[in-house]
mmCIF file of C-alpha atoms and ligand atoms in Angstrom:
data_model
loop_
_atom_site.group_PDB
_atom_site.id
_atom_site.type_symbol
_atom_site.label_atom_id
_atom_site.label_comp_id
_atom_site.label_asym_id
_atom_site.label_seq_id
_atom_site.Cartn_x
_atom_site.Cartn_y
_atom_site.Cartn_z
ATOM 1 C CA MET A 461 0.000 0.000 0.000
ATOM 2 C CA GLY A 462 1.412 3.423 -0.997
ATOM 3 C CA ASP A 463 1.213 6.875 0.560
ATOM 4 C CA TYR A 464 -1.823 8.743 -0.777
ATOM 5 C CA ILE A 465 -1.720 12.543 -0.573
ATOM 6 C CA LEU A 466 -4.712 14.737 -1.307
ATOM 7 C CA GLY A 467 -3.782 18.205 -2.645
ATOM 8 C CA ILE A 468 -6.170 21.153 -2.355
ATOM 9 C CA GLU A 469 -5.799 24.454 -4.260
ATOM 10 C CA SER A 470 -8.103 27.452 -3.781
ATOM 11 C CA SER A 471 -5.825 30.508 -3.947
ATOM 12 C CA CYS A 472 -7.668 32.465 -6.647
ATOM 13 C CA ASP A 473 -10.529 31.436 -8.964
ATOM 14 C CA ASP A 474 -9.847 27.725 -9.555
ATOM 15 C CA THR A 475 -11.056 25.108 -7.074
ATOM 16 C CA SER A 476 -8.880 22.058 -7.527
ATOM 17 C CA ALA A 477 -8.206 18.721 -5.818
ATOM 18 C CA ALA A 478 -5.701 16.037 -6.783
ATOM 19 C CA VAL A 479 -4.545 12.689 -5.454
ATOM 20 C CA ILE A 480 -1.016 11.323 -5.796
ATOM 21 C CA CYS A 481 0.287 7.921 -4.682
ATOM 22 C CA ASP A 482 4.005 7.814 -3.808
ATOM 23 C CA GLY A 483 4.419 10.944 -5.949
ATOM 24 C CA VAL A 484 2.555 9.553 -8.987
ATOM 25 C CA LEU A 485 -0.541 11.476 -10.104
ATOM 26 C CA LEU A 486 -3.854 9.589 -9.926
ATOM 27 C CA SER A 487 -6.303 12.467 -10.411
ATOM 28 C CA ASN A 488 -6.384 16.255 -10.881
ATOM 29 C CA VAL A 489 -9.829 17.860 -10.924
ATOM 30 C CA ILE A 490 -10.207 21.603 -11.607
ATOM 31 C CA ALA A 491 -13.419 23.642 -11.418
ATOM 32 C CA SER A 492 -12.772 27.035 -13.042
ATOM 33 C CA GLN A 493 -15.128 29.817 -12.022
ATOM 34 C CA LYS A 494 -16.989 31.329 -14.956
ATOM 35 C CA VAL A 495 -18.768 33.871 -12.744
ATOM 36 C CA HIS A 496 -15.919 36.418 -13.135
ATOM 37 C CA GLU A 497 -16.132 36.672 -16.938
ATOM 38 C CA ASN A 498 -18.886 39.298 -16.754
ATOM 39 C CA PHE A 499 -16.775 41.534 -14.506
ATOM 40 C CA GLY A 500 -13.540 41.593 -16.513
ATOM 41 C CA GLY A 501 -11.522 40.247 -13.566
ATOM 42 C CA VAL A 502 -11.729 38.100 -10.438
ATOM 43 C CA VAL A 503 -14.240 39.371 -7.840
ATOM 44 C CA PRO A 504 -12.861 38.125 -4.479
ATOM 45 C CA GLU A 505 -16.220 37.764 -2.712
ATOM 46 C CA LEU A 506 -17.703 35.764 -5.604
ATOM 47 C CA ALA A 507 -14.552 33.625 -5.770
ATOM 48 C CA SER A 508 -14.815 32.506 -2.145
ATOM 49 C CA ARG A 509 -18.527 31.731 -2.518
ATOM 50 C CA ALA A 510 -17.833 29.636 -5.613
ATOM 51 C CA HIS A 511 -15.028 27.784 -3.794
ATOM 52 C CA GLN A 512 -17.504 26.913 -1.038
ATOM 53 C CA GLU A 513 -19.908 25.470 -3.591
ATOM 54 C CA ASN A 514 -17.201 23.588 -5.476
ATOM 55 C CA ILE A 515 -14.916 22.208 -2.806
ATOM 56 C CA VAL A 516 -16.936 19.131 -1.734
ATOM 57 C CA PRO A 517 -17.825 17.914 -5.266
ATOM 58 C CA VAL A 518 -14.281 18.594 -6.546
ATOM 59 C CA VAL A 519 -12.631 16.628 -3.696
ATOM 60 C CA SER A 520 -15.173 13.779 -4.075
ATOM 61 C CA GLU A 521 -14.474 13.596 -7.807
ATOM 62 C CA ALA A 522 -10.687 13.591 -7.252
ATOM 63 C CA LEU A 523 -11.026 10.649 -4.828
ATOM 64 C CA ARG A 524 -13.395 8.837 -7.202
ATOM 65 C CA GLU A 525 -11.054 9.261 -10.193
ATOM 66 C CA ALA A 526 -8.123 8.092 -8.073
ATOM 67 C CA GLY A 527 -10.147 5.001 -7.147
ATOM 68 C CA ILE A 528 -9.700 5.410 -3.398
ATOM 69 C CA SER A 529 -11.873 6.292 -0.407
ATOM 70 C CA LYS A 530 -11.004 9.132 1.949
ATOM 71 C CA SER A 531 -10.069 6.662 4.694
ATOM 72 C CA GLN A 532 -7.096 5.571 2.533
ATOM 73 C CA LEU A 533 -5.548 9.067 2.538
ATOM 74 C CA THR A 534 -2.177 9.398 4.307
ATOM 75 C CA ALA A 535 -1.911 13.215 4.418
ATOM 76 C CA ILE A 536 -3.531 16.399 3.097
ATOM 77 C CA ALA A 537 -1.547 19.188 1.401
ATOM 78 C CA PHE A 538 -3.170 22.581 0.876
ATOM 79 C CA THR A 539 -2.220 25.978 -0.548
ATOM 80 C CA ARG A 540 -1.637 28.276 2.423
ATOM 81 C CA GLY A 541 -0.689 31.344 0.350
ATOM 82 C CA PRO A 542 -0.188 33.639 -1.421
ATOM 83 C CA GLY A 543 -3.606 34.403 -2.881
ATOM 84 C CA LEU A 544 -6.984 35.936 -2.083
ATOM 85 C CA LEU A 545 -7.603 35.525 1.638
ATOM 86 C CA GLY A 546 -11.303 34.613 1.316
ATOM 87 C CA SER A 547 -10.470 31.994 -1.317
ATOM 88 C CA LEU A 548 -7.557 30.567 0.668
ATOM 89 C CA LEU A 549 -9.744 30.299 3.783
ATOM 90 C CA VAL A 550 -12.107 27.870 2.031
ATOM 91 C CA GLY A 551 -9.368 25.407 1.009
ATOM 92 C CA THR A 552 -7.485 25.828 4.298
ATOM 93 C CA SER A 553 -10.551 25.242 6.475
ATOM 94 C CA PHE A 554 -11.649 22.258 4.404
ATOM 95 C CA ALA A 555 -8.160 20.691 4.544
ATOM 96 C CA LYS A 556 -7.974 21.199 8.313
ATOM 97 C CA GLY A 557 -11.454 19.757 8.912
ATOM 98 C CA LEU A 558 -10.766 16.666 6.818
ATOM 99 C CA ALA A 559 -7.292 16.109 8.323
ATOM 100 C CA MET A 560 -8.774 16.368 11.815
ATOM 101 C CA ALA A 561 -11.671 14.013 11.016
ATOM 102 C CA LEU A 562 -9.311 11.429 9.467
ATOM 103 C CA ASN A 563 -6.599 12.024 12.079
ATOM 104 C CA ILE A 564 -3.893 12.406 9.403
ATOM 105 C CA PRO A 565 -1.140 15.034 8.971
ATOM 106 C CA LEU A 566 -1.663 18.386 7.330
ATOM 107 C CA ILE A 567 0.971 19.914 5.007
ATOM 108 C CA ASP A 568 1.036 23.595 4.059
ATOM 109 C CA VAL A 569 2.265 24.500 0.573
ATOM 110 C CA ASN A 570 3.473 27.820 -0.825
ATOM 111 C CA HIS A 571 1.534 28.269 -4.078
ATOM 112 C CA LEU A 572 4.640 29.621 -5.855
ATOM 113 C CA HIS A 573 6.702 26.574 -4.831
ATOM 114 C CA GLY A 574 3.850 24.538 -6.312
ATOM 115 C CA HIS A 575 4.214 26.226 -9.714
ATOM 116 C CA VAL A 576 8.001 25.670 -9.723
ATOM 117 C CA LEU A 577 7.566 22.039 -8.628
ATOM 118 C CA SER A 578 4.844 21.357 -11.214
ATOM 119 C CA HIS A 579 7.686 19.860 -13.282
ATOM 120 C CA PHE A 580 7.947 17.063 -10.730
ATOM 121 C CA ILE A 581 4.355 15.887 -11.255
ATOM 122 C CA LYS A 582 4.707 12.302 -12.439
ATOM 123 C CA ARG A 583 2.223 10.397 -14.567
ATOM 124 C CA GLU A 584 4.449 7.353 -14.236
ATOM 125 C CA GLU A 585 7.119 6.368 -11.749
ATOM 126 C CA SER A 586 9.821 6.731 -14.437
ATOM 127 C CA ASP A 587 8.940 10.322 -15.522
ATOM 128 C CA SER A 588 11.908 12.706 -15.550
ATOM 129 C CA HIS A 589 12.194 16.171 -13.990
ATOM 130 C CA PRO A 590 14.598 19.161 -13.902
ATOM 131 C CA GLU A 591 17.882 18.795 -12.044
ATOM 132 C CA PHE A 592 18.684 21.186 -9.188
ATOM 133 C CA PRO A 593 19.795 23.912 -9.291
ATOM 134 C CA PHE A 594 17.583 25.206 -12.076
ATOM 135 C CA LEU A 595 16.072 28.560 -13.037
ATOM 136 C CA CYS A 596 12.311 28.940 -13.306
ATOM 137 C CA LEU A 597 10.510 31.757 -15.079
ATOM 138 C CA LEU A 598 7.308 31.981 -13.073
ATOM 139 C CA VAL A 599 4.738 34.017 -14.984
ATOM 140 C CA SER A 600 1.073 34.188 -14.007
ATOM 141 C CA GLY A 601 -1.759 36.618 -13.407
ATOM 142 C CA GLY A 602 -0.291 37.622 -10.051
ATOM 143 C CA ASN A 603 3.446 36.998 -10.418
ATOM 144 C CA SER A 604 6.374 37.483 -12.771
ATOM 145 C CA GLN A 605 9.554 36.191 -11.219
ATOM 146 C CA ILE A 606 12.839 34.537 -12.018
ATOM 147 C CA VAL A 607 13.407 31.901 -9.345
ATOM 148 C CA LEU A 608 16.557 29.943 -8.590
ATOM 149 C CA ALA A 609 15.387 26.534 -7.349
ATOM 150 C CA LYS A 610 18.222 25.046 -5.307
ATOM 151 C CA SER A 611 16.227 22.137 -3.855
ATOM 152 C CA PRO A 612 12.496 21.286 -3.520
ATOM 153 C CA LYS A 613 12.265 23.550 -0.487
ATOM 154 C CA GLU A 614 15.030 26.084 -1.054
ATOM 155 C CA MET A 615 14.161 28.737 -3.618
ATOM 156 C CA GLU A 616 15.496 32.253 -4.157
ATOM 157 C CA ILE A 617 13.753 35.024 -6.093
ATOM 158 C CA LEU A 618 16.391 36.622 -8.319
ATOM 159 C CA GLY A 619 14.032 39.174 -9.865
ATOM 160 C CA LYS A 620 10.350 40.029 -9.783
ATOM 161 C CA THR A 621 7.907 42.553 -11.177
ATOM 162 C CA ILE A 622 7.894 45.958 -9.543
ATOM 163 C CA ASP A 623 4.324 46.626 -10.744
ATOM 164 C CA ASP A 624 2.044 44.451 -12.941
ATOM 165 C CA ALA A 625 2.556 40.769 -13.686
ATOM 166 C CA ALA A 626 2.916 39.500 -17.281
ATOM 167 C CA GLY A 627 -0.567 37.922 -17.071
ATOM 168 C CA GLU A 628 -2.030 41.281 -16.042
ATOM 169 C CA ALA A 629 -0.394 42.901 -19.085
ATOM 170 C CA PHE A 630 -2.054 40.288 -21.315
ATOM 171 C CA ASP A 631 -5.417 40.612 -19.555
ATOM 172 C CA LYS A 632 -5.542 44.412 -19.291
ATOM 173 C CA CYS A 633 -4.454 45.021 -22.889
ATOM 174 C CA ALA A 634 -6.973 42.412 -24.048
ATOM 175 C CA LYS A 635 -9.662 44.274 -22.103
ATOM 176 C CA VAL A 636 -8.749 47.513 -23.912
ATOM 177 C CA MET A 637 -9.277 45.581 -27.172
ATOM 178 C CA GLY A 638 -12.732 44.519 -25.966
ATOM 179 C CA LEU A 639 -11.755 40.855 -25.476
ATOM 180 C CA PRO A 640 -13.282 38.751 -22.664
ATOM 181 C CA TYR A 641 -11.532 37.944 -19.357
ATOM 182 C CA PRO A 642 -9.052 36.338 -19.021
ATOM 183 C CA GLY A 643 -7.590 37.874 -22.159
ATOM 184 C CA GLY A 644 -4.290 35.957 -22.299
ATOM 185 C CA PRO A 645 -5.643 32.924 -24.196
ATOM 186 C CA HIS A 646 -7.518 35.242 -26.647
ATOM 187 C CA ILE A 647 -4.336 37.206 -27.402
ATOM 188 C CA ASP A 648 -2.514 33.889 -27.896
ATOM 189 C CA ARG A 649 -5.141 32.699 -30.418
ATOM 190 C CA LEU A 650 -5.253 36.004 -32.344
ATOM 191 C CA ALA A 651 -1.448 36.354 -32.373
ATOM 192 C CA ALA A 652 -1.123 33.122 -34.347
ATOM 193 C CA THR A 653 -2.237 34.903 -37.542
ATOM 194 C CA GLY A 654 -0.822 38.393 -36.840
ATOM 195 C CA ASP A 655 2.386 40.261 -37.700
ATOM 196 C CA PRO A 656 4.511 40.573 -34.515
ATOM 197 C CA GLY A 657 6.578 43.432 -35.987
ATOM 198 C CA ARG A 658 3.660 45.635 -37.091
ATOM 199 C CA PHE A 659 3.328 47.760 -33.918
ATOM 200 C CA LYS A 660 6.035 48.870 -31.488
ATOM 201 C CA PHE A 661 5.281 49.323 -27.802
ATOM 202 C CA SER A 662 7.597 50.682 -25.139
ATOM 203 C CA LYS A 663 9.819 48.362 -23.140
ATOM 204 C CA PRO A 664 11.026 49.044 -19.567
ATOM 205 C CA HIS A 665 14.560 49.946 -18.503
ATOM 206 C CA ILE A 666 14.701 48.462 -15.030
ATOM 207 C CA PRO A 667 18.065 47.522 -13.489
ATOM 208 C CA GLY A 668 18.934 43.975 -12.427
ATOM 209 C CA LEU A 669 16.574 41.053 -12.959
ATOM 210 C CA ASP A 670 13.330 42.818 -12.018
ATOM 211 C CA TYR A 671 10.418 43.197 -14.422
ATOM 212 C CA SER A 672 7.938 45.968 -15.133
ATOM 213 C CA PHE A 673 4.859 45.776 -17.353
ATOM 214 C CA SER A 674 2.912 48.923 -16.464
ATOM 215 C CA GLY A 675 4.704 51.070 -19.097
ATOM 216 C CA LEU A 676 3.857 48.591 -21.835
ATOM 217 C CA LYS A 677 0.215 48.665 -20.766
ATOM 218 C CA THR A 678 0.123 52.469 -20.977
ATOM 219 C CA SER A 679 1.930 52.484 -24.325
ATOM 220 C CA PHE A 680 -0.593 49.955 -25.702
ATOM 221 C CA LEU A 681 -3.511 52.021 -24.394
ATOM 222 C CA TYR A 682 -2.173 55.273 -25.924
ATOM 223 C CA THR A 683 -1.496 53.615 -29.301
ATOM 224 C CA LEU A 684 -5.088 52.443 -29.449
ATOM 225 C CA ARG A 685 -6.528 55.741 -28.157
ATOM 226 C CA ASP A 686 -4.683 57.773 -30.817
ATOM 227 C CA ALA A 687 -5.469 55.360 -33.645
ATOM 228 C CA LEU A 688 -9.162 55.175 -32.729
ATOM 229 C CA LYS A 689 -9.438 58.959 -33.157
ATOM 230 C CA GLU A 690 -8.446 58.497 -36.817
ATOM 231 C CA ASP A 691 -10.361 55.281 -37.432
ATOM 232 C CA PRO A 692 -13.087 53.979 -35.101
ATOM 233 C CA GLU A 693 -12.702 50.531 -36.709
ATOM 234 C CA PHE A 694 -8.945 50.417 -35.930
ATOM 235 C CA ILE A 695 -9.065 47.592 -33.352
ATOM 236 C CA GLU A 696 -11.371 45.406 -35.413
ATOM 237 C CA LYS A 697 -9.236 45.843 -38.556
ATOM 238 C CA ASN A 698 -5.905 45.199 -36.770
ATOM 239 C CA LYS A 699 -6.853 42.678 -34.064
ATOM 240 C CA ALA A 700 -4.396 39.952 -35.059
ATOM 241 C CA ASP A 701 -1.435 42.328 -35.603
ATOM 242 C CA LEU A 702 -2.115 44.115 -32.292
ATOM 243 C CA ALA A 703 -2.226 40.781 -30.433
ATOM 244 C CA ALA A 704 0.908 39.459 -32.163
ATOM 245 C CA SER A 705 2.858 42.690 -31.513
ATOM 246 C CA LEU A 706 1.768 42.788 -27.861
ATOM 247 C CA GLN A 707 2.686 39.133 -27.309
ATOM 248 C CA HIS A 708 6.024 39.663 -29.066
ATOM 249 C CA THR A 709 6.868 42.629 -26.787
ATOM 250 C CA ILE A 710 5.935 40.714 -23.615
ATOM 251 C CA ILE A 711 8.139 37.803 -24.729
ATOM 252 C CA GLU A 712 11.046 40.165 -25.474
ATOM 253 C CA ILE A 713 10.738 41.707 -22.003
ATOM 254 C CA LEU A 714 10.660 38.260 -20.376
ATOM 255 C CA LEU A 715 13.608 36.898 -22.354
ATOM 256 C CA ASP A 716 15.845 39.989 -21.954
ATOM 257 C CA LYS A 717 15.962 39.367 -18.196
ATOM 258 C CA LEU A 718 16.194 35.624 -18.611
ATOM 259 C CA ALA A 719 19.315 36.142 -20.759
ATOM 260 C CA LYS A 720 20.841 38.215 -17.943
ATOM 261 C CA ALA A 721 19.874 35.569 -15.388
ATOM 262 C CA VAL A 722 21.537 32.660 -17.209
ATOM 263 C CA LYS A 723 24.721 34.735 -17.530
ATOM 264 C CA GLU A 724 24.788 35.385 -13.786
ATOM 265 C CA TYR A 725 23.584 31.885 -12.853
ATOM 266 C CA PRO A 726 24.835 29.463 -15.504
ATOM 267 C CA VAL A 727 22.444 26.561 -14.925
ATOM 268 C CA LYS A 728 22.004 23.468 -17.097
ATOM 269 C CA HIS A 729 18.209 23.341 -16.729
ATOM 270 C CA LEU A 730 15.567 26.070 -17.115
ATOM 271 C CA ALA A 731 11.825 25.724 -16.500
ATOM 272 C CA ILE A 732 8.741 27.885 -16.970
ATOM 273 C CA GLY A 733 5.547 27.833 -14.935
ATOM 274 C CA GLY A 734 2.336 29.729 -14.156
ATOM 275 C CA GLY A 735 -0.649 30.581 -16.358
ATOM 276 C CA VAL A 736 1.318 32.624 -18.914
ATOM 277 C CA SER A 737 3.565 29.610 -19.583
ATOM 278 C CA ALA A 738 0.549 28.191 -21.471
ATOM 279 C CA ASN A 739 1.174 30.859 -24.127
ATOM 280 C CA SER A 740 2.284 29.325 -27.459
ATOM 281 C CA GLY A 741 4.723 32.168 -28.204
ATOM 282 C CA VAL A 742 6.295 32.052 -24.720
ATOM 283 C CA ARG A 743 6.695 28.253 -24.930
ATOM 284 C CA LYS A 744 8.373 28.393 -28.327
ATOM 285 C CA ALA A 745 10.588 31.369 -27.450
ATOM 286 C CA VAL A 746 11.836 29.736 -24.230
ATOM 287 C CA GLN A 747 12.504 26.445 -26.026
ATOM 288 C CA ASP A 748 14.539 28.293 -28.742
ATOM 289 C CA PHE A 749 16.323 30.397 -26.093
ATOM 290 C CA CYS A 750 17.463 27.233 -24.280
ATOM 291 C CA ASP A 751 18.355 25.326 -27.472
ATOM 292 C CA ARG A 752 20.649 28.179 -28.559
ATOM 293 C CA ARG A 753 22.494 28.002 -25.228
ATOM 294 C CA GLY A 754 22.614 24.223 -24.750
ATOM 295 C CA ILE A 755 20.290 24.450 -21.734
ATOM 296 C CA LYS A 756 17.618 21.793 -21.143
ATOM 297 C CA ALA A 757 14.186 23.474 -21.303
ATOM 298 C CA TRP A 758 11.274 22.250 -19.193
ATOM 299 C CA ILE A 759 7.943 23.333 -20.677
ATOM 300 C CA PRO A 760 4.985 22.126 -18.561
ATOM 301 C CA GLU A 761 1.913 20.305 -19.829
ATOM 302 C CA ARG A 762 -0.761 22.966 -20.378
ATOM 303 C CA ALA A 763 -2.943 21.371 -17.672
ATOM 304 C CA PHE A 764 -0.232 22.153 -15.118
ATOM 305 C CA THR A 765 0.406 25.778 -16.118
ATOM 306 C CA THR A 766 -2.657 27.405 -14.565
ATOM 307 C CA ASP A 767 -3.635 26.836 -10.935
ATOM 308 C CA ASN A 768 -4.019 23.133 -10.132
ATOM 309 C CA ALA A 769 -3.879 20.863 -7.089
ATOM 310 C CA ALA A 770 -1.518 18.305 -8.673
ATOM 311 C CA MET A 771 1.370 20.718 -8.114
ATOM 312 C CA VAL A 772 0.211 21.309 -4.519
ATOM 313 C CA ALA A 773 0.094 17.562 -3.802
ATOM 314 C CA GLU A 774 3.547 17.126 -5.387
ATOM 315 C CA ALA A 775 5.093 20.013 -3.416
ATOM 316 C CA GLY A 776 3.408 18.586 -0.302
ATOM 317 C CA TYR A 777 4.918 15.172 -1.018
ATOM 318 C CA PHE A 778 8.457 16.575 -0.689
ATOM 319 C CA LYS A 779 7.547 17.913 2.763
ATOM 320 C CA TYR A 780 5.787 14.654 3.637
ATOM 321 C CA LEU A 781 8.982 12.690 2.942
ATOM 322 C CA ASP A 782 10.801 14.931 5.453
ATOM 323 C CA GLY A 783 7.971 14.692 8.015
ATOM 324 C CA GLU A 784 7.340 18.444 7.774
ATOM 325 C CA PHE A 785 3.750 18.871 8.902
ATOM 326 C CA CYS A 786 1.796 21.970 9.868
ATOM 327 C CA PRO A 787 -0.274 22.571 13.019
ATOM 328 C CA LEU A 788 -4.064 22.793 12.758
ATOM 329 C CA ASP A 789 -4.047 26.419 13.898
ATOM 330 C CA SER A 790 -1.895 27.676 10.956
ATOM 331 C CA PRO A 791 -3.714 30.569 9.255
ATOM 332 C CA PRO A 792 -3.545 31.210 5.471
ATOM 333 C CA TYR A 793 -1.453 34.122 4.160
ATOM 334 C CA SER A 794 -2.530 36.424 1.350
ATOM 335 C CA ARG A 795 1.016 37.662 0.790
ATOM 336 C CA VAL A 796 3.997 35.435 1.212
ATOM 337 C CA THR A 797 7.297 35.374 -0.562
ATOM 338 C CA ILE A 798 8.727 32.201 -2.092
HETATM 339 O O1 KG4 B 1434 -1.373 30.881 -12.837
HETATM 340 P P1 KG4 B 1434 -2.738 31.420 -13.138
HETATM 341 O O2 KG4 B 1434 -3.809 30.415 -13.463
HETATM 342 O O3 KG4 B 1434 -3.318 32.224 -11.928
HETATM 343 C C1 KG4 B 1434 -2.895 33.443 -11.439
HETATM 344 O O4 KG4 B 1434 -1.842 33.530 -10.779
HETATM 345 O O5 KG4 B 1434 -3.634 34.432 -11.681
HETATM 346 O O6 KG4 B 1434 -2.560 32.471 -14.339
HETATM 347 C C2 KG4 B 1434 -3.625 33.127 -14.939
HETATM 348 C C3 KG4 B 1434 -3.048 34.065 -15.981
HETATM 349 C C4 KG4 B 1434 -4.065 35.025 -16.579
HETATM 350 O O7 KG4 B 1434 -3.501 36.306 -16.590
HETATM 351 C C5 KG4 B 1434 -4.254 34.482 -18.007
HETATM 352 O O8 KG4 B 1434 -4.603 35.462 -18.957
HETATM 353 C C6 KG4 B 1434 -2.884 33.924 -18.293
HETATM 354 O O9 KG4 B 1434 -2.507 33.298 -17.070
HETATM 355 N N1 KG4 B 1434 -2.918 32.951 -19.397
HETATM 356 C C7 KG4 B 1434 -2.347 33.186 -20.595
HETATM 357 C C8 KG4 B 1434 -2.637 32.053 -21.408
HETATM 358 N N2 KG4 B 1434 -3.357 31.168 -20.658
HETATM 359 C C9 KG4 B 1434 -3.522 31.742 -19.426
HETATM 360 N N3 KG4 B 1434 -1.655 34.243 -21.042
HETATM 361 C C10 KG4 B 1434 -1.211 34.200 -22.315
HETATM 362 N N4 KG4 B 1434 -1.455 33.157 -23.162
HETATM 363 C C11 KG4 B 1434 -2.144 32.074 -22.740
HETATM 364 N N5 KG4 B 1434 -2.376 31.050 -23.569
#
């Protein structure tokens, strides 16, 4: 009989539960909340209500797909932070209640560690993973960071955004174009047929390995505002080129700092993670970047790019192996560094 760990993720607008057995994934169920689409962004109060509705059916389905009953669980790993406090409270309280009822250990997981460790999710015992130390470009709706992963539990942020995250740049520019939320996947789809060199947007000049995306957002907004004065149909006529040029600029910003990072930290392996790592252009650019430098690139399965509990269970498994458990009175954190 193996060690079964239930992972629970509820940091933002995805309710997810996953089961792993000795580190091998058995199930990963995700309920994405559609309720936010009408508001152009995540509404925290609605997110926590939706988590409350989803958590029991999502956990039940994860156990069913894994083919086990809850009494077979060995431990429960949950996202303790960072994220929206009301959302985190739902997953945290549920995990605590179930761990107490089953009298099994509780493991707290840093959501950002989860994204970095998503490359260790195994479908089969023999699946490979990055070798430590490796660099991880962590790009999502809430974060844009370059992380040096030294071990499963030892990670250092080398650079991070000083304002917006890359995902926010995608989403906010998409909103200006009248695209639905979240805009990232829509930009990705439109960019496939557009000319990435057609429009030029400003790029930041920030020292070190930090990022900034707010200037790009403003530059995109002003380009559209000025062009719309001349031609009210401007966005409609140039949708694909606008998306391709925006995506191209975001990728250039990301890779400029990544190039600096690999010079300062000459690693053999480089990974990407977070929602924006689902982007076709980002995936291809990072693969090419690594190929040119003889670095092994780790591009995650799309299912493991956005928020998911498989990565939480996997990160929890590393702590489980070291007997690192968390007391029942541990509160969630909305802000926590890696
Ligand atoms: O990691 P994630 O699920 O949660 C947050 O931390 O928010 O990331 C969500 C972000 C959103 O900004 C979304 O637009 C972006 O990931 N995203 C994408 C793509 N798929 C998701 N951005 C660009 N291209 C995509 N294909």
